[in-house]
PDB file of C-alpha atoms in Angstrom:
ATOM      1  CA  UNK A  93     -49.910  -8.434-166.134  1.00 83.00           C
ATOM      2  CA  UNK A  94     -50.947  -9.164-162.571  1.00 93.00           C
ATOM      3  CA  UNK A  95     -52.096 -12.596-161.507  1.00 98.00           C
ATOM      4  CA  UNK A  96     -55.767 -13.025-160.663  1.00 98.00           C
ATOM      5  CA  UNK A  97     -56.505 -14.656-157.321  1.00 98.00           C
ATOM      6  CA  UNK A  98     -60.090 -15.603-156.452  1.00 98.00           C
ATOM      7  CA  UNK A  99     -60.928 -16.324-152.830  1.00 98.00           C
ATOM      8  CA  UNK A 100     -64.179 -18.244-152.488  1.00 98.00           C
ATOM      9  CA  UNK A 101     -65.820 -17.526-149.147  1.00 97.00           C
ATOM     10  CA  UNK A 102     -65.494 -14.141-147.457  1.00 96.00           C
ATOM     11  CA  UNK A 103     -65.722 -15.249-143.843  1.00 94.00           C
ATOM     12  CA  UNK A 104     -62.918 -14.945-141.293  1.00 95.00           C
ATOM     13  CA  UNK A 105     -60.535 -17.207-143.207  1.00 96.00           C
ATOM     14  CA  UNK A 106     -61.362 -15.878-146.665  1.00 97.00           C
ATOM     15  CA  UNK A 107     -60.831 -12.250-145.762  1.00 97.00           C
ATOM     16  CA  UNK A 108     -57.487 -13.091-144.132  1.00 97.00           C
ATOM     17  CA  UNK A 109     -56.345 -14.938-147.260  1.00 98.00           C
ATOM     18  CA  UNK A 110     -57.324 -11.895-149.330  1.00 98.00           C
ATOM     19  CA  UNK A 111     -55.582  -9.517-146.932  1.00 98.00           C
ATOM     20  CA  UNK A 112     -52.301 -11.453-146.877  1.00 98.00           C
ATOM     21  CA  UNK A 113     -52.314 -11.707-150.673  1.00 98.00           C
ATOM     22  CA  UNK A 114     -52.914  -7.971-150.951  1.00 98.00           C
ATOM     23  CA  UNK A 115     -50.192  -7.128-148.428  1.00 97.00           C
ATOM     24  CA  UNK A 116     -47.704  -9.219-150.421  1.00 97.00           C
ATOM     25  CA  UNK A 117     -49.040  -7.796-153.726  1.00 97.00           C
ATOM     26  CA  UNK A 118     -49.340 -11.292-155.150  1.00 98.00           C
ATOM     27  CA  UNK A 119     -52.002 -10.208-157.635  1.00 97.00           C
ATOM     28  CA  UNK A 120     -55.445  -8.674-157.968  1.00 97.00           C
ATOM     29  CA  UNK A 121     -58.036 -10.342-155.788  1.00 98.00           C
ATOM     30  CA  UNK A 122     -61.674 -11.299-156.242  1.00 98.00           C
ATOM     31  CA  UNK A 123     -63.394 -12.031-152.939  1.00 98.00           C
ATOM     32  CA  UNK A 124     -66.607 -14.003-153.499  1.00 98.00           C
ATOM     33  CA  UNK A 125     -69.350 -14.841-151.055  1.00 97.00           C
ATOM     34  CA  UNK A 126     -72.868 -16.200-151.389  1.00 95.00           C
ATOM     35  CA  UNK A 127     -73.952 -13.092-149.477  1.00 96.00           C
ATOM     36  CA  UNK A 128     -72.508 -10.409-151.728  1.00 97.00           C
ATOM     37  CA  UNK A 129     -72.618  -7.680-149.080  1.00 98.00           C
ATOM     38  CA  UNK A 130     -70.163  -9.609-146.907  1.00 97.00           C
ATOM     39  CA  UNK A 131     -67.677  -9.928-149.760  1.00 98.00           C
ATOM     40  CA  UNK A 132     -68.081  -6.313-150.863  1.00 98.00           C
ATOM     41  CA  UNK A 133     -67.697  -5.008-147.309  1.00 98.00           C
ATOM     42  CA  UNK A 134     -64.577  -7.050-146.571  1.00 98.00           C
ATOM     43  CA  UNK A 135     -63.043  -6.130-149.934  1.00 98.00           C
ATOM     44  CA  UNK A 136     -63.585  -2.438-149.203  1.00 97.00           C
ATOM     45  CA  UNK A 137     -62.045  -2.846-145.759  1.00 97.00           C
ATOM     46  CA  UNK A 138     -58.944  -4.410-147.309  1.00 97.00           C
ATOM     47  CA  UNK A 139     -58.702  -1.866-150.137  1.00 96.00           C
ATOM     48  CA  UNK A 140     -58.900   1.008-147.673  1.00 96.00           C
ATOM     49  CA  UNK A 141     -55.847  -0.472-145.926  1.00 96.00           C
ATOM     50  CA  UNK A 142     -53.753  -0.034-149.080  1.00 95.00           C
ATOM     51  CA  UNK A 143     -52.816   3.630-148.637  1.00 95.00           C
ATOM     52  CA  UNK A 144     -51.829   2.989-145.021  1.00 96.00           C
ATOM     53  CA  UNK A 145     -49.403   0.120-145.620  1.00 94.00           C
ATOM     54  CA  UNK A 146     -48.645   0.800-149.288  1.00 94.00           C
ATOM     55  CA  UNK A 147     -49.956  -1.996-151.482  1.00 94.00           C
ATOM     56  CA  UNK A 148     -51.435  -1.522-154.953  1.00 92.00           C
ATOM     57  CA  UNK A 149     -53.303  -4.787-155.346  1.00 94.00           C
ATOM     58  CA  UNK A 150     -56.910  -4.364-156.428  1.00 96.00           C
ATOM     59  CA  UNK A 151     -59.523  -6.144-154.319  1.00 97.00           C
ATOM     60  CA  UNK A 152     -63.162  -6.492-155.335  1.00 98.00           C
ATOM     61  CA  UNK A 153     -66.022  -8.183-153.508  1.00 98.00           C
ATOM     62  CA  UNK A 154     -68.842  -9.940-155.316  1.00 98.00           C
ATOM     63  CA  UNK A 155     -71.630 -12.474-155.132  1.00 98.00           C
ATOM     64  CA  UNK A 156     -71.273 -13.325-158.822  1.00 98.00           C
ATOM     65  CA  UNK A 157     -69.060 -16.327-159.585  1.00 98.00           C
ATOM     66  CA  UNK A 158     -68.559 -15.043-163.139  1.00 98.00           C
ATOM     67  CA  UNK A 159     -66.252 -12.386-161.661  1.00 98.00           C
ATOM     68  CA  UNK A 160     -63.759 -15.193-160.963  1.00 98.00           C
ATOM     69  CA  UNK A 161     -63.417 -16.074-164.658  1.00 98.00           C
ATOM     70  CA  UNK A 162     -59.861 -16.730-165.868  1.00 98.00           C
ATOM     71  CA  UNK A 163     -58.377 -16.869-162.386  1.00 98.00           C
ATOM     72  CA  UNK A 164     -54.791 -18.046-162.022  1.00 98.00           C
ATOM     73  CA  UNK A 165     -55.334 -19.196-158.445  1.00 98.00           C
ATOM     74  CA  UNK A 166     -58.592 -20.167-156.734  1.00 98.00           C
ATOM     75  CA  UNK A 167     -58.625 -20.490-152.953  1.00 98.00           C
ATOM     76  CA  UNK A 168     -61.639 -22.296-151.525  1.00 98.00           C
ATOM     77  CA  UNK A 169     -62.597 -21.363-147.966  1.00 97.00           C
ATOM     78  CA  UNK A 170     -66.391 -21.644-148.441  1.00 95.00           C
ATOM     79  CA  UNK A 171     -68.234 -23.963-146.092  1.00 91.00           C
ATOM     80  CA  UNK A 172     -69.239 -24.234-142.487  1.00 86.00           C
ATOM     81  CA  UNK A 173     -66.438 -23.782-139.939  1.00 77.00           C
ATOM     82  CA  UNK A 174     -65.902 -26.446-137.329  1.00 70.00           C
ATOM     83  CA  UNK A 175     -67.610 -25.674-134.031  1.00 71.00           C
ATOM     84  CA  UNK A 176     -66.313 -26.496-130.541  1.00 69.00           C
ATOM     85  CA  UNK A 177     -66.665 -30.236-129.918  1.00 69.00           C
ATOM     86  CA  UNK A 178     -67.521 -30.987-133.543  1.00 68.00           C
ATOM     87  CA  UNK A 179     -65.419 -33.624-135.296  1.00 68.00           C
ATOM     88  CA  UNK A 180     -64.272 -33.372-138.898  1.00 65.00           C
ATOM     89  CA  UNK A 181     -66.411 -36.418-139.640  1.00 70.00           C
ATOM     90  CA  UNK A 182     -69.531 -34.565-138.502  1.00 77.00           C
ATOM     91  CA  UNK A 183     -68.617 -31.643-140.729  1.00 84.00           C
ATOM     92  CA  UNK A 184     -67.941 -33.614-143.904  1.00 91.00           C
ATOM     93  CA  UNK A 185     -71.496 -34.115-145.179  1.00 88.00           C
ATOM     94  CA  UNK A 186     -72.396 -30.437-144.818  1.00 90.00           C
ATOM     95  CA  UNK A 187     -69.334 -29.147-146.610  1.00 94.00           C
ATOM     96  CA  UNK A 188     -69.313 -31.824-149.301  1.00 95.00           C
ATOM     97  CA  UNK A 189     -72.657 -30.531-150.536  1.00 93.00           C
ATOM     98  CA  UNK A 190     -71.178 -27.021-150.719  1.00 95.00           C
ATOM     99  CA  UNK A 191     -67.762 -27.789-152.189  1.00 96.00           C
ATOM    100  CA  UNK A 192     -68.562 -30.195-155.024  1.00 96.00           C
ATOM    101  CA  UNK A 193     -71.000 -27.995-157.023  1.00 96.00           C
ATOM    102  CA  UNK A 194     -68.927 -24.867-156.382  1.00 97.00           C
ATOM    103  CA  UNK A 195     -65.761 -26.442-157.750  1.00 98.00           C
ATOM    104  CA  UNK A 196     -67.575 -27.716-160.853  1.00 97.00           C
ATOM    105  CA  UNK A 197     -68.653 -24.147-161.671  1.00 98.00           C
ATOM    106  CA  UNK A 198     -65.301 -22.581-160.798  1.00 98.00           C
ATOM    107  CA  UNK A 199     -63.335 -25.098-162.892  1.00 98.00           C
ATOM    108  CA  UNK A 200     -65.405 -24.259-165.980  1.00 98.00           C
ATOM    109  CA  UNK A 201     -64.846 -20.531-165.455  1.00 98.00           C
ATOM    110  CA  UNK A 202     -61.089 -20.912-164.867  1.00 98.00           C
ATOM    111  CA  UNK A 203     -59.911 -24.122-166.575  1.00 98.00           C
ATOM    112  CA  UNK A 204     -56.234 -23.155-166.321  1.00 98.00           C
ATOM    113  CA  UNK A 205     -56.295 -22.300-162.626  1.00 98.00           C
ATOM    114  CA  UNK A 206     -54.612 -23.961-159.660  1.00 98.00           C
ATOM    115  CA  UNK A 207     -57.042 -24.672-156.827  1.00 98.00           C
ATOM    116  CA  UNK A 208     -56.032 -24.442-153.169  1.00 98.00           C
ATOM    117  CA  UNK A 209     -58.409 -26.035-150.673  1.00 98.00           C
ATOM    118  CA  UNK A 210     -58.811 -24.770-147.119  1.00 97.00           C
ATOM    119  CA  UNK A 211     -62.378 -25.878-146.373  1.00 95.00           C
ATOM    120  CA  UNK A 212     -62.528 -28.662-143.775  1.00 91.00           C
ATOM    121  CA  UNK A 213     -62.263 -31.621-143.591  1.00 92.00           C
ATOM    122  CA  UNK A 214     -59.472 -30.479-145.856  1.00 94.00           C
ATOM    123  CA  UNK A 215     -58.124 -33.770-147.241  1.00 95.00           C
ATOM    124  CA  UNK A 216     -61.605 -35.033-148.156  1.00 96.00           C
ATOM    125  CA  UNK A 217     -62.587 -31.688-149.679  1.00 96.00           C
ATOM    126  CA  UNK A 218     -59.417 -31.708-151.801  1.00 97.00           C
ATOM    127  CA  UNK A 219     -60.421 -35.140-153.102  1.00 98.00           C
ATOM    128  CA  UNK A 220     -63.890 -33.827-154.042  1.00 97.00           C
ATOM    129  CA  UNK A 221     -62.315 -30.826-155.764  1.00 98.00           C
ATOM    130  CA  UNK A 222     -60.079 -33.173-157.780  1.00 98.00           C
ATOM    131  CA  UNK A 223     -63.079 -35.200-158.930  1.00 97.00           C
ATOM    132  CA  UNK A 224     -65.387 -32.218-159.525  1.00 97.00           C
ATOM    133  CA  UNK A 225     -62.846 -30.148-161.460  1.00 98.00           C
ATOM    134  CA  UNK A 226     -61.385 -33.044-163.476  1.00 97.00           C
ATOM    135  CA  UNK A 227     -58.078 -31.172-163.297  1.00 98.00           C
ATOM    136  CA  UNK A 228     -54.761 -33.009-163.293  1.00 98.00           C
ATOM    137  CA  UNK A 229     -53.617 -33.874-159.793  1.00 98.00           C
ATOM    138  CA  UNK A 230     -50.838 -31.295-159.732  1.00 98.00           C
ATOM    139  CA  UNK A 231     -53.468 -28.520-159.934  1.00 98.00           C
ATOM    140  CA  UNK A 232     -55.310 -29.370-156.691  1.00 98.00           C
ATOM    141  CA  UNK A 233     -53.556 -28.591-153.408  1.00 98.00           C
ATOM    142  CA  UNK A 234     -54.798 -28.843-149.849  1.00 97.00           C
ATOM    143  CA  UNK A 235     -53.376 -26.181-147.549  1.00 94.00           C
ATOM    144  CA  UNK A 236     -52.584 -28.003-144.318  1.00 84.00           C
ATOM    145  CA  UNK A 237     -48.977 -28.927-143.692  1.00 93.00           C
ATOM    146  CA  UNK A 238     -47.638 -25.376-143.890  1.00 96.00           C
ATOM    147  CA  UNK A 239     -49.953 -24.278-141.084  1.00 95.00           C
ATOM    148  CA  UNK A 240     -49.418 -27.416-138.990  1.00 95.00           C
ATOM    149  CA  UNK A 241     -45.642 -27.220-139.398  1.00 96.00           C
ATOM    150  CA  UNK A 242     -45.725 -23.543-138.453  1.00 96.00           C
ATOM    151  CA  UNK A 243     -47.532 -24.439-135.250  1.00 96.00           C
ATOM    152  CA  UNK A 244     -44.924 -27.104-134.498  1.00 96.00           C
ATOM    153  CA  UNK A 245     -42.129 -24.547-135.044  1.00 97.00           C
ATOM    154  CA  UNK A 246     -43.856 -21.942-132.881  1.00 97.00           C
ATOM    155  CA  UNK A 247     -44.116 -24.360-129.954  1.00 97.00           C
ATOM    156  CA  UNK A 248     -40.470 -25.454-130.353  1.00 97.00           C
ATOM    157  CA  UNK A 249     -39.347 -21.816-130.393  1.00 97.00           C
ATOM    158  CA  UNK A 250     -41.375 -21.049-127.284  1.00 96.00           C
ATOM    159  CA  UNK A 251     -40.043 -24.071-125.376  1.00 96.00           C
ATOM    160  CA  UNK A 252     -36.390 -23.401-126.253  1.00 96.00           C
ATOM    161  CA  UNK A 253     -36.685 -19.594-126.061  1.00 96.00           C
ATOM    162  CA  UNK A 254     -34.923 -19.232-129.409  1.00 96.00           C
ATOM    163  CA  UNK A 255     -35.681 -17.187-132.519  1.00 96.00           C
ATOM    164  CA  UNK A 256     -38.633 -18.522-134.432  1.00 94.00           C
ATOM    165  CA  UNK A 257     -36.644 -17.768-137.592  1.00 95.00           C
ATOM    166  CA  UNK A 258     -34.237 -20.600-136.708  1.00 94.00           C
ATOM    167  CA  UNK A 259     -36.879 -23.304-136.340  1.00 96.00           C
ATOM    168  CA  UNK A 260     -37.770 -25.705-139.143  1.00 95.00           C
ATOM    169  CA  UNK A 261     -40.463 -28.327-138.578  1.00 96.00           C
ATOM    170  CA  UNK A 262     -42.345 -30.849-140.654  1.00 96.00           C
ATOM    171  CA  UNK A 263     -45.747 -32.481-140.306  1.00 96.00           C
ATOM    172  CA  UNK A 264     -47.337 -35.051-142.611  1.00 97.00           C
ATOM    173  CA  UNK A 265     -50.624 -36.950-142.642  1.00 95.00           C
ATOM    174  CA  UNK A 266     -54.048 -35.482-142.066  1.00 90.00           C
ATOM    175  CA  UNK A 267     -55.013 -31.960-141.138  1.00 82.00           C
ATOM    176  CA  UNK A 268     -56.589 -33.195-137.946  1.00 76.00           C
ATOM    177  CA  UNK A 269     -56.306 -35.700-135.159  1.00 77.00           C
ATOM    178  CA  UNK A 270     -54.206 -38.145-137.214  1.00 84.00           C
ATOM    179  CA  UNK A 271     -51.553 -35.559-138.023  1.00 92.00           C
ATOM    180  CA  UNK A 272     -47.979 -36.891-138.126  1.00 95.00           C
ATOM    181  CA  UNK A 273     -45.453 -34.365-136.775  1.00 94.00           C
ATOM    182  CA  UNK A 274     -41.915 -35.536-137.546  1.00 96.00           C
ATOM    183  CA  UNK A 275     -39.390 -34.515-134.860  1.00 96.00           C
ATOM    184  CA  UNK A 276     -36.649 -36.411-136.712  1.00 95.00           C
ATOM    185  CA  UNK A 277     -36.975 -33.981-139.629  1.00 95.00           C
ATOM    186  CA  UNK A 278     -37.256 -30.884-137.413  1.00 95.00           C
ATOM    187  CA  UNK A 279     -34.309 -28.659-136.525  1.00 96.00           C
ATOM    188  CA  UNK A 280     -33.243 -25.403-134.900  1.00 96.00           C
ATOM    189  CA  UNK A 281     -30.593 -23.689-137.035  1.00 95.00           C
ATOM    190  CA  UNK A 282     -29.778 -27.128-138.509  1.00 94.00           C
ATOM    191  CA  UNK A 283     -29.383 -28.705-135.040  1.00 96.00           C
ATOM    192  CA  UNK A 284     -31.609 -31.786-134.654  1.00 94.00           C
ATOM    193  CA  UNK A 285     -34.444 -31.353-132.185  1.00 95.00           C
ATOM    194  CA  UNK A 286     -33.311 -34.475-130.337  1.00 93.00           C
ATOM    195  CA  UNK A 287     -30.033 -32.711-129.443  1.00 95.00           C
ATOM    196  CA  UNK A 288     -31.877 -29.828-127.816  1.00 96.00           C
ATOM    197  CA  UNK A 289     -34.879 -31.325-126.058  1.00 96.00           C
ATOM    198  CA  UNK A 290     -35.588 -34.418-124.011  1.00 95.00           C
ATOM    199  CA  UNK A 291     -37.950 -37.043-125.408  1.00 95.00           C
ATOM    200  CA  UNK A 292     -40.781 -36.127-123.033  1.00 96.00           C
ATOM    201  CA  UNK A 293     -40.604 -32.458-124.063  1.00 96.00           C
ATOM    202  CA  UNK A 294     -40.639 -33.371-127.754  1.00 96.00           C
ATOM    203  CA  UNK A 295     -43.598 -35.682-127.182  1.00 95.00           C
ATOM    204  CA  UNK A 296     -45.496 -32.897-125.392  1.00 96.00           C
ATOM    205  CA  UNK A 297     -44.861 -30.480-128.295  1.00 96.00           C
ATOM    206  CA  UNK A 298     -45.996 -33.115-130.795  1.00 95.00           C
ATOM    207  CA  UNK A 299     -49.261 -33.612-128.891  1.00 94.00           C
ATOM    208  CA  UNK A 300     -49.771 -29.847-128.585  1.00 95.00           C
ATOM    209  CA  UNK A 301     -49.287 -29.492-132.340  1.00 95.00           C
ATOM    210  CA  UNK A 302     -51.881 -32.180-133.050  1.00 92.00           C
ATOM    211  CA  UNK A 303     -54.435 -30.392-130.892  1.00 92.00           C
ATOM    212  CA  UNK A 304     -53.531 -26.808-131.834  1.00 93.00           C
ATOM    213  CA  UNK A 305     -56.502 -26.373-134.160  1.00 89.00           C
ATOM    214  CA  UNK A 306     -58.927 -27.655-131.530  1.00 87.00           C
ATOM    215  CA  UNK A 307     -57.335 -25.336-128.966  1.00 92.00           C
ATOM    216  CA  UNK A 308     -58.092 -22.264-131.069  1.00 92.00           C
ATOM    217  CA  UNK A 309     -61.640 -23.445-131.789  1.00 87.00           C
ATOM    218  CA  UNK A 310     -62.204 -23.922-128.057  1.00 89.00           C
ATOM    219  CA  UNK A 311     -60.842 -20.459-127.233  1.00 93.00           C
ATOM    220  CA  UNK A 312     -62.401 -18.509-130.110  1.00 91.00           C
ATOM    221  CA  UNK A 313     -65.423 -20.630-130.965  1.00 87.00           C
ATOM    222  CA  UNK A 314     -64.270 -20.884-134.575  1.00 85.00           C
ATOM    223  CA  UNK A 315     -61.301 -21.865-136.765  1.00 85.00           C
ATOM    224  CA  UNK A 316     -57.945 -20.099-136.843  1.00 90.00           C
ATOM    225  CA  UNK A 317     -57.951 -17.418-139.527  1.00 94.00           C
ATOM    226  CA  UNK A 318     -54.848 -15.188-139.340  1.00 96.00           C
ATOM    227  CA  UNK A 319     -52.325 -18.032-139.474  1.00 96.00           C
ATOM    228  CA  UNK A 320     -54.444 -19.867-142.051  1.00 96.00           C
ATOM    229  CA  UNK A 321     -54.470 -16.826-144.317  1.00 97.00           C
ATOM    230  CA  UNK A 322     -50.709 -16.440-143.953  1.00 97.00           C
ATOM    231  CA  UNK A 323     -50.134 -20.118-144.785  1.00 97.00           C
ATOM    232  CA  UNK A 324     -52.328 -19.909-147.885  1.00 98.00           C
ATOM    233  CA  UNK A 325     -50.503 -16.787-149.076  1.00 98.00           C
ATOM    234  CA  UNK A 326     -47.198 -18.625-148.794  1.00 98.00           C
ATOM    235  CA  UNK A 327     -48.452 -21.363-151.128  1.00 98.00           C
ATOM    236  CA  UNK A 328     -49.753 -18.759-153.579  1.00 98.00           C
ATOM    237  CA  UNK A 329     -46.487 -16.812-153.473  1.00 98.00           C
ATOM    238  CA  UNK A 330     -44.456 -19.964-154.093  1.00 98.00           C
ATOM    239  CA  UNK A 331     -46.609 -20.897-157.099  1.00 98.00           C
ATOM    240  CA  UNK A 332     -46.894 -17.471-158.717  1.00 98.00           C
ATOM    241  CA  UNK A 333     -43.190 -16.723-158.278  1.00 98.00           C
ATOM    242  CA  UNK A 334     -42.247 -20.239-159.426  1.00 98.00           C
ATOM    243  CA  UNK A 335     -40.011 -20.608-156.368  1.00 98.00           C
ATOM    244  CA  UNK A 336     -39.993 -24.433-156.365  1.00 97.00           C
ATOM    245  CA  UNK A 337     -39.971 -24.448-152.585  1.00 97.00           C
ATOM    246  CA  UNK A 338     -40.458 -27.731-150.735  1.00 97.00           C
ATOM    247  CA  UNK A 339     -43.571 -27.412-148.587  1.00 97.00           C
ATOM    248  CA  UNK A 340     -45.901 -29.945-146.942  1.00 97.00           C
ATOM    249  CA  UNK A 341     -49.305 -29.982-148.679  1.00 97.00           C
ATOM    250  CA  UNK A 342     -52.252 -32.332-149.018  1.00 97.00           C
ATOM    251  CA  UNK A 343     -51.940 -33.829-152.504  1.00 98.00           C
ATOM    252  CA  UNK A 344     -53.242 -36.814-154.440  1.00 98.00           C
ATOM    253  CA  UNK A 345     -51.104 -39.901-154.016  1.00 98.00           C
ATOM    254  CA  UNK A 346     -51.088 -42.705-156.551  1.00 97.00           C
ATOM    255  CA  UNK A 347     -48.631 -45.135-155.043  1.00 97.00           C
ATOM    256  CA  UNK A 348     -46.240 -42.736-153.312  1.00 98.00           C
ATOM    257  CA  UNK A 349     -45.556 -43.859-149.724  1.00 98.00           C
ATOM    258  CA  UNK A 350     -47.603 -46.972-150.598  1.00 97.00           C
ATOM    259  CA  UNK A 351     -50.830 -44.924-150.598  1.00 98.00           C
ATOM    260  CA  UNK A 352     -53.291 -44.892-153.491  1.00 97.00           C
ATOM    261  CA  UNK A 353     -56.261 -42.715-154.536  1.00 98.00           C
ATOM    262  CA  UNK A 354     -56.136 -40.356-151.564  1.00 98.00           C
ATOM    263  CA  UNK A 355     -55.238 -36.788-150.632  1.00 98.00           C
ATOM    264  CA  UNK A 356     -52.847 -36.652-147.690  1.00 97.00           C
ATOM    265  CA  UNK A 357     -50.141 -34.328-146.430  1.00 97.00           C
ATOM    266  CA  UNK A 358     -46.620 -34.948-147.761  1.00 98.00           C
ATOM    267  CA  UNK A 359     -43.716 -32.694-148.816  1.00 98.00           C
ATOM    268  CA  UNK A 360     -43.880 -31.454-152.396  1.00 98.00           C
ATOM    269  CA  UNK A 361     -41.982 -29.098-154.681  1.00 98.00           C
ATOM    270  CA  UNK A 362     -44.321 -26.219-155.576  1.00 98.00           C
ATOM    271  CA  UNK A 363     -43.847 -24.151-158.693  1.00 98.00           C
ATOM    272  CA  UNK A 364     -45.665 -22.434-161.536  1.00 98.00           C
ATOM    273  CA  UNK A 365     -47.551 -25.572-162.586  1.00 97.00           C
ATOM    274  CA  UNK A 366     -48.587 -26.409-159.024  1.00 98.00           C
ATOM    275  CA  UNK A 367     -47.188 -29.635-157.600  1.00 98.00           C
ATOM    276  CA  UNK A 368     -43.976 -30.121-159.547  1.00 98.00           C
ATOM    277  CA  UNK A 369     -42.885 -33.218-157.637  1.00 98.00           C
ATOM    278  CA  UNK A 370     -43.892 -35.291-154.624  1.00 98.00           C
ATOM    279  CA  UNK A 371     -40.905 -35.751-152.310  1.00 98.00           C
ATOM    280  CA  UNK A 372     -40.714 -39.257-150.822  1.00 97.00           C
ATOM    281  CA  UNK A 373     -38.875 -39.151-147.529  1.00 97.00           C
ATOM    282  CA  UNK A 374     -37.123 -42.221-146.156  1.00 96.00           C
ATOM    283  CA  UNK A 375     -39.441 -42.748-143.204  1.00 97.00           C
ATOM    284  CA  UNK A 376     -38.640 -45.270-140.510  1.00 97.00           C
ATOM    285  CA  UNK A 377     -41.122 -48.044-139.700  1.00 97.00           C
ATOM    286  CA  UNK A 378     -42.837 -46.074-136.919  1.00 96.00           C
ATOM    287  CA  UNK A 379     -43.239 -42.932-139.017  1.00 97.00           C
ATOM    288  CA  UNK A 380     -44.565 -44.875-142.009  1.00 97.00           C
ATOM    289  CA  UNK A 381     -47.007 -46.721-139.761  1.00 97.00           C
ATOM    290  CA  UNK A 382     -48.309 -43.397-138.418  1.00 96.00           C
ATOM    291  CA  UNK A 383     -48.678 -42.048-141.955  1.00 97.00           C
ATOM    292  CA  UNK A 384     -50.663 -45.105-143.040  1.00 97.00           C
ATOM    293  CA  UNK A 385     -52.832 -44.821-139.938  1.00 96.00           C
ATOM    294  CA  UNK A 386     -53.580 -41.233-140.933  1.00 96.00           C
ATOM    295  CA  UNK A 387     -54.350 -42.399-144.470  1.00 97.00           C
ATOM    296  CA  UNK A 388     -56.954 -44.866-143.234  1.00 96.00           C
ATOM    297  CA  UNK A 389     -58.606 -42.161-141.146  1.00 93.00           C
ATOM    298  CA  UNK A 390     -58.719 -39.843-144.162  1.00 95.00           C
ATOM    299  CA  UNK A 391     -60.044 -42.647-146.369  1.00 96.00           C
ATOM    300  CA  UNK A 392     -63.023 -43.141-144.061  1.00 94.00           C
ATOM    301  CA  UNK A 393     -63.886 -39.424-144.114  1.00 94.00           C
ATOM    302  CA  UNK A 394     -63.378 -39.272-147.886  1.00 96.00           C
ATOM    303  CA  UNK A 395     -65.793 -42.176-148.328  1.00 95.00           C
ATOM    304  CA  UNK A 396     -68.445 -40.177-146.449  1.00 93.00           C
ATOM    305  CA  UNK A 397     -67.720 -37.163-148.659  1.00 94.00           C
ATOM    306  CA  UNK A 398     -68.115 -39.200-151.847  1.00 92.00           C
ATOM    307  CA  UNK A 399     -71.491 -40.523-150.693  1.00 88.00           C
ATOM    308  CA  UNK A 400     -72.681 -37.010-149.856  1.00 78.00           C
ATOM    309  CA  UNK A 401     -72.402 -35.904-153.507  1.00 76.00           C
TER     310      UNK A 401
END
């Protein structure tokens, strides 16, 4: 029996999540949007791609949340996208009012689901989803680190003019300005980054990675969608196939890394039950300080989100 994947929000990001899931045949997909016509139209567009590229996944569009009942995976993209010049703090109140009631309804319809959050500010929205759903913490995952780490790898590959397949990068912290790229844990075909690039080049790539999301918003006038959809599909694939891959995700910490009652990006083992284990890296003092700085930034935004609901 095929898995059921519900994508909530059929805008640019939502339709890309649905498309990547269909291309990989990860399951049958329900694409929901408040404006049903948008969901139905995008679902048809994806379905009509099937005969061309050869996937059999079923994709339906709807404006009825009941169609998501008994989902295995729920991906939340609903909410307002960040506009050029807009901070994540400015966005939090708007999207909190959208996310909290939606998750409450979705959790009742699919009590055994795993929920993946993409809506920004991602870490704060994951926290609201955790509280609204009342699910165990392993069932709520913020999709951030996979995308941020991919950006880091892409910039390393471009700078070194090497195959992108050889690059492995890691970012922790927030999905935003307080992101914590970790050059010490990043390699090219197992060769440490520090052996291949000078410190100033590494620093420049780190700063580029931190601002990569803003760069796309400035150029396109809206959030990245293709890479976001691909990153989400990788999480879904890892969970549904029970691959137990170590990936950076925003998850609820309760003492790990000395952080309590907060969603923040750290490496985790993902499997069939969601977050199987939080991996605690041996960070040096500087890295741990940066992670805690990111945590405080996220805590402030999360406090705004909690007040908004």
